[in-house]
Every structure is written in structure tokens, then in C-alpha cells.
PDB file of C-alpha atoms and ligand atoms in Angstrom:
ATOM      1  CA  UNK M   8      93.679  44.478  27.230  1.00  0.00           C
ATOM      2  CA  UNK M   9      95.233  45.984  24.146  1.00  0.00           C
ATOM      3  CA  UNK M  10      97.214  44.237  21.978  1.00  0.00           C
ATOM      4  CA  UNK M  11      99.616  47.116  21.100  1.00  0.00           C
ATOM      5  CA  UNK M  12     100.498  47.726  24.599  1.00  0.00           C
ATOM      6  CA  UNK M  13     102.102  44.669  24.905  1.00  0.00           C
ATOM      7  CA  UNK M  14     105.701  46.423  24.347  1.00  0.00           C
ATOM      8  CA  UNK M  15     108.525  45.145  22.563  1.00  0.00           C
ATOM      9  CA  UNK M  16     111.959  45.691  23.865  1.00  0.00           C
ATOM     10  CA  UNK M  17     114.900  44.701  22.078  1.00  0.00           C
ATOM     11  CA  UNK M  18     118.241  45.901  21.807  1.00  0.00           C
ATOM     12  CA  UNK M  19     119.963  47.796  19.769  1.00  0.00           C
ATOM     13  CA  UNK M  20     122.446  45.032  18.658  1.00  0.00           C
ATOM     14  CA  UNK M  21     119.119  42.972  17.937  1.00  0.00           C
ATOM     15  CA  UNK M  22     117.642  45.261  15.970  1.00  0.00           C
ATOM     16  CA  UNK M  23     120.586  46.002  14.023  1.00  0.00           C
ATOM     17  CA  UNK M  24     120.450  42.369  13.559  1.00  0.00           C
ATOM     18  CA  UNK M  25     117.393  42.343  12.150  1.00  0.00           C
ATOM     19  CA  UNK M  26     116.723  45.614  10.312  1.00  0.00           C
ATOM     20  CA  UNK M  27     118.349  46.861   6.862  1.00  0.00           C
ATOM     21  CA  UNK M  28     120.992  49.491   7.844  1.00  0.00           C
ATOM     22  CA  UNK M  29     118.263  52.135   6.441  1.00  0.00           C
ATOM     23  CA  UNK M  30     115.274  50.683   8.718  1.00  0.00           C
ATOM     24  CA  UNK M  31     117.941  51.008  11.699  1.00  0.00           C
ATOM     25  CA  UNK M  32     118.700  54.661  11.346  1.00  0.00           C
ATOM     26  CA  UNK M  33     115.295  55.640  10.498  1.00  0.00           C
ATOM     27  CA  UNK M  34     113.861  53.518  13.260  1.00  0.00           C
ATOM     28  CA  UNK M  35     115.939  53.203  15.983  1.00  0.00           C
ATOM     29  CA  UNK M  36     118.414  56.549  15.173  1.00  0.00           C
ATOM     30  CA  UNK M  37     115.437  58.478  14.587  1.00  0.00           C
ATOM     31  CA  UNK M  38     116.203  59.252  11.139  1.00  0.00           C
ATOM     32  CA  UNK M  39     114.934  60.621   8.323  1.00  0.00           C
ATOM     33  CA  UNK M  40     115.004  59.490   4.721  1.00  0.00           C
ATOM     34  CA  UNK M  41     115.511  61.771   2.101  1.00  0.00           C
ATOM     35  CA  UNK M  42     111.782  63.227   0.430  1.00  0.00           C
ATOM     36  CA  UNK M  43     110.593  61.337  -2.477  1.00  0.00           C
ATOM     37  CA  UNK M  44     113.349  58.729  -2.325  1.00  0.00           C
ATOM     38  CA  UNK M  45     110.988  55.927  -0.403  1.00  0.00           C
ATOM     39  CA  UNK M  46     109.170  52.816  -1.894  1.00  0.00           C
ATOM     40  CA  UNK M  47     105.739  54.252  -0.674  1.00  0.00           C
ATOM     41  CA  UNK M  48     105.488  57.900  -0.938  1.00  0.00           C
ATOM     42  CA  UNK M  49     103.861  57.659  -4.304  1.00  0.00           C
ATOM     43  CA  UNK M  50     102.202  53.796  -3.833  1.00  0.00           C
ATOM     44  CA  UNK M  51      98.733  53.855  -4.089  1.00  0.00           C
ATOM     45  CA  UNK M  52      98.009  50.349  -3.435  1.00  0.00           C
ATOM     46  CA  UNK M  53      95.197  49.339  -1.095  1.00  0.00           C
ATOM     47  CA  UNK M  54      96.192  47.791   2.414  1.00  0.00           C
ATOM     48  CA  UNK M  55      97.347  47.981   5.789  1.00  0.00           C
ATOM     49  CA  UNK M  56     100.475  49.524   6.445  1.00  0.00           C
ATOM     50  CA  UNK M  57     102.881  47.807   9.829  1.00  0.00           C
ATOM     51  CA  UNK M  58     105.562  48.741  11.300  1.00  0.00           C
ATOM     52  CA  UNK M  59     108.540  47.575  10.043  1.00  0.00           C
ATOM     53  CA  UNK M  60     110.045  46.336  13.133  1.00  0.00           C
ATOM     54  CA  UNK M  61     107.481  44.759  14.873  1.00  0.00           C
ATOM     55  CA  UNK M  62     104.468  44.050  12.659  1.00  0.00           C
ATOM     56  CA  UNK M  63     102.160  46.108  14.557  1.00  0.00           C
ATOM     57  CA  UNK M  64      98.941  47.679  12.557  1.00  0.00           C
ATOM     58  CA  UNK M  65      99.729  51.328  12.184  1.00  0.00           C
ATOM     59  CA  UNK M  66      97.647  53.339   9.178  1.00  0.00           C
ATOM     60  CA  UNK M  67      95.396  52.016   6.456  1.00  0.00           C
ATOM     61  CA  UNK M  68      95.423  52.873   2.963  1.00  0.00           C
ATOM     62  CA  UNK M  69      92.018  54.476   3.125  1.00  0.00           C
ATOM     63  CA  UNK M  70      93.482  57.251   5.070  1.00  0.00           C
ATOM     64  CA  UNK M  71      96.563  57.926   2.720  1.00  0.00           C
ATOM     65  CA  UNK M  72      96.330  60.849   0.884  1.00  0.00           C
ATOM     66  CA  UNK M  73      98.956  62.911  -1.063  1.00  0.00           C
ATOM     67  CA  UNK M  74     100.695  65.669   0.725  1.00  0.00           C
ATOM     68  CA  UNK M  75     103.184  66.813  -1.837  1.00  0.00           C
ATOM     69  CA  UNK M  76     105.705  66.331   1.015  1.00  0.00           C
ATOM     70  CA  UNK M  77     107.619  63.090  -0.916  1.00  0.00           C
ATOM     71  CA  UNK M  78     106.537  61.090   2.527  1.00  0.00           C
ATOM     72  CA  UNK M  79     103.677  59.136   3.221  1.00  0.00           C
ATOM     73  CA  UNK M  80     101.016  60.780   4.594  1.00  0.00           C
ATOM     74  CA  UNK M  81      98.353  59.632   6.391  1.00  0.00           C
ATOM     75  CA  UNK M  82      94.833  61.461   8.191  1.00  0.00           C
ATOM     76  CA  UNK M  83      94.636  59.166  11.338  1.00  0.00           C
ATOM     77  CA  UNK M  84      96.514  55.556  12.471  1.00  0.00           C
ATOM     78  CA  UNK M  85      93.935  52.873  12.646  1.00  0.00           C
ATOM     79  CA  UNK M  86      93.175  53.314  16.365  1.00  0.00           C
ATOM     80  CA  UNK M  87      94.425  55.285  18.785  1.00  0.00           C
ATOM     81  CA  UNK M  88      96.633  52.965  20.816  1.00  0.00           C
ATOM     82  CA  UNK M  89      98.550  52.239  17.848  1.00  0.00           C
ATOM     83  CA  UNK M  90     101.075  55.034  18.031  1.00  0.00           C
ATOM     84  CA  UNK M  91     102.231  57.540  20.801  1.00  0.00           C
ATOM     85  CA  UNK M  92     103.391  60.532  20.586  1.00  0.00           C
ATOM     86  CA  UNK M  93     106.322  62.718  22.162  1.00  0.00           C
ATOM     87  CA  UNK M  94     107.230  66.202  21.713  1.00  0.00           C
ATOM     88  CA  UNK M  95     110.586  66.676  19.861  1.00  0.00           C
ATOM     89  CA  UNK M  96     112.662  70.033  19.639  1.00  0.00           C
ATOM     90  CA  UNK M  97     115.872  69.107  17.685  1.00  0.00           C
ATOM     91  CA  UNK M  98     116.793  70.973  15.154  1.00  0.00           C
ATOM     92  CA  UNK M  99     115.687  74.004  16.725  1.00  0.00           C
ATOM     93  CA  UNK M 100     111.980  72.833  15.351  1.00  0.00           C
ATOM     94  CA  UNK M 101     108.847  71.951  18.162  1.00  0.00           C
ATOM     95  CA  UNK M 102     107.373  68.815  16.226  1.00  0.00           C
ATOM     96  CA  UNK M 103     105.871  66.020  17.775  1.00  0.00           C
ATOM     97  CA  UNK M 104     107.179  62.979  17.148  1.00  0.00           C
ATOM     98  CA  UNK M 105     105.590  59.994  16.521  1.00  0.00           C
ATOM     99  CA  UNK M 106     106.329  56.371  17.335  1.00  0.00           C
ATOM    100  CA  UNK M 107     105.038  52.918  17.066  1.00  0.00           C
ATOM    101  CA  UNK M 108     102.861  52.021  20.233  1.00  0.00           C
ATOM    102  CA  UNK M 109     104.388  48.315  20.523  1.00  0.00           C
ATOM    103  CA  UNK M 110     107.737  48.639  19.896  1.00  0.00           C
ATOM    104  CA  UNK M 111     108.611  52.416  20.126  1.00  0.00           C
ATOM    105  CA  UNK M 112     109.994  52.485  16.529  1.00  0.00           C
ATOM    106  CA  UNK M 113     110.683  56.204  15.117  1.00  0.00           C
ATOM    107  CA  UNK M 114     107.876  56.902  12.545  1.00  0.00           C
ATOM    108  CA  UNK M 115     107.811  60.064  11.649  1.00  0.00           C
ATOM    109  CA  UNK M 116     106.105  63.553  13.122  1.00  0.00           C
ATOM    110  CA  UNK M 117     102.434  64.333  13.099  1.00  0.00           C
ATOM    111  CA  UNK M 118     101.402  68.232  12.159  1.00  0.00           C
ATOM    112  CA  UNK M 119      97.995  69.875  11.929  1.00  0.00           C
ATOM    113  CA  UNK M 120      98.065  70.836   8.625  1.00  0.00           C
ATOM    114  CA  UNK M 121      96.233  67.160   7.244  1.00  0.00           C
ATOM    115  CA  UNK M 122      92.920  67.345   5.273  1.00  0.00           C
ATOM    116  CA  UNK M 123      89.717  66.812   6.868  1.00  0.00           C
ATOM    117  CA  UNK M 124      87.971  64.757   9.114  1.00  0.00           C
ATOM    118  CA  UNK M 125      91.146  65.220  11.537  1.00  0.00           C
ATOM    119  CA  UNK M 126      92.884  67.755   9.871  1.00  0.00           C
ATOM    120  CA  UNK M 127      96.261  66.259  10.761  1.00  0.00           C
ATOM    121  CA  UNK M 128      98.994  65.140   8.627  1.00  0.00           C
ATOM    122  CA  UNK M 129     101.171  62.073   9.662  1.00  0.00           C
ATOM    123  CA  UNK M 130     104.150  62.291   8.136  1.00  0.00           C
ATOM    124  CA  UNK M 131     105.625  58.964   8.335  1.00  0.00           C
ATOM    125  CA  UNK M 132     108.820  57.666   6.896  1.00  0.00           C
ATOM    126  CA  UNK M 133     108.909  54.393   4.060  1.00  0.00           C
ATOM    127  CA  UNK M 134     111.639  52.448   5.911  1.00  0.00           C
ATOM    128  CA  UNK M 135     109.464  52.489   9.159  1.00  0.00           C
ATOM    129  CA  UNK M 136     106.411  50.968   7.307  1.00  0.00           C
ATOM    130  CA  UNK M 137     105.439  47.785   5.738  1.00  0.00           C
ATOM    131  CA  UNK M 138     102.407  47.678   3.187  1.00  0.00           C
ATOM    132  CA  UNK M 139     100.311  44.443   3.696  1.00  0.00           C
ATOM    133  CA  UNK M 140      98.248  44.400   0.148  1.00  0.00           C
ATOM    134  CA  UNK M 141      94.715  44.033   0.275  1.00  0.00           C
TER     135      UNK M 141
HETATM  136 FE1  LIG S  13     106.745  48.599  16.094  1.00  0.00          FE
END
């Protein structure tokens, strides 16, 4: 059995608890930060990015590439059963939403707009991720 589908469920007093008051809204509010204003929009240091709530593997640095955006950007999580998706329509915008697979953090949307080999474009909020240097 999968290791990321053993879910996490935690309040939201616990996770306020645990989180900075930034990693709560983004995570748990489904917020967004500002473009350009996160520690890892422009990092180009080689590891594995987690989730910031729950540790669980979520994108690798070989699929970060620069979207222009002022968000992390990645081509493809590092397997499939990492993240989930849902389909969100606030803010009178269809996106698709995408959360962690463990602990059903907010991450960020997905698009089709990415480079090649997938040709999607994971947009994906600092305050959700934490980089694990090589
Ligand atoms: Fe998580």
C-alpha cells in the first residue's frame, strides 16, 4: 500500500498550532501568497521539495523550471499519488486545484501551459513547500 494514502487529519486549532500564520492561510485557508515574494520562487538549489505540513515528498528539483509566474513551478510531482487534484471555480476562474495527497494541504493549481514532457505547469505556493537539499 502507498505511503501517501495514509491521510493525515488534524484540526484546524492543531495546525494553527503548528504552522507559521503564513503556512496556515496558504495551507489550510487556501491562500495565496503574493508573486515573487516566496523563499523559493527563484531557488535553484537541488533537492526534494515536502510539504510543509506533513513532510510528504511532493516535486523534485529536477522538474523545476522557471515560469516567469514569481511561484514555483514544477513539470510533474514525483509520483502520482503524491498530490490530488480538485476542480476550483472561485473567483469566477475554473482552475484545478491542487493538494497534498497525505494531508490535503492547499498547494497551489496545476494548468496546461508547462513545458514539455507533460506540458503542465504546477503552480505551487513557497509557504506550502519545504526544500530538503541534496
Ligand atoms: Fe501534506
Amino acid at each position: 500500500m502507498s505511503e501517501a494514502k495514509e491521510k493525515i487529519e488534524k484540526s484546524d486549532e492543531e495546525w494553527r498550532k503548528e504552522l507559521s500564520p503564513e503556512q496556515y492561510e496558504v495551507c489550510r485557508q487556501k491562500g495565496t501568497e503574493r508573486a515573487f515574494t516566496g523563499k523559493y520562487w527563484d531557488c535553484h538549489d537541488q533537492g526534494t521539495y515536502h510539504c510543509a505540513c506533513c513532510g510528504n515528498e511532493l516535486f523534485s528539483s529536477d522538474t523545476k523550471f522557471d515560469s516567469g509566474t514569481g511561484w514555483p513551478s514544477f513539470y510533474r510531482p514525483i509520483a502520482e499519488d503524491k498530490v490530488e487534484t480538485e476542480s476550483d471555480n472561485s473567483f469566477l476562474m475554473r482552475r484545478t486545484e491542487v493538494i497534498c495527497g497525505r494531508c490535503n494541504a492547499h498547494l497551489g493549481h496545476v494548468f496546461d501551459d508547462g513545458p514539455a514532457p507533460t506540458h503542465l505547469r504546477y503552480c505551487i505556493n513557497s509557504a506550502s513547500l519545504k526544500l530538503e537539499k541534496k
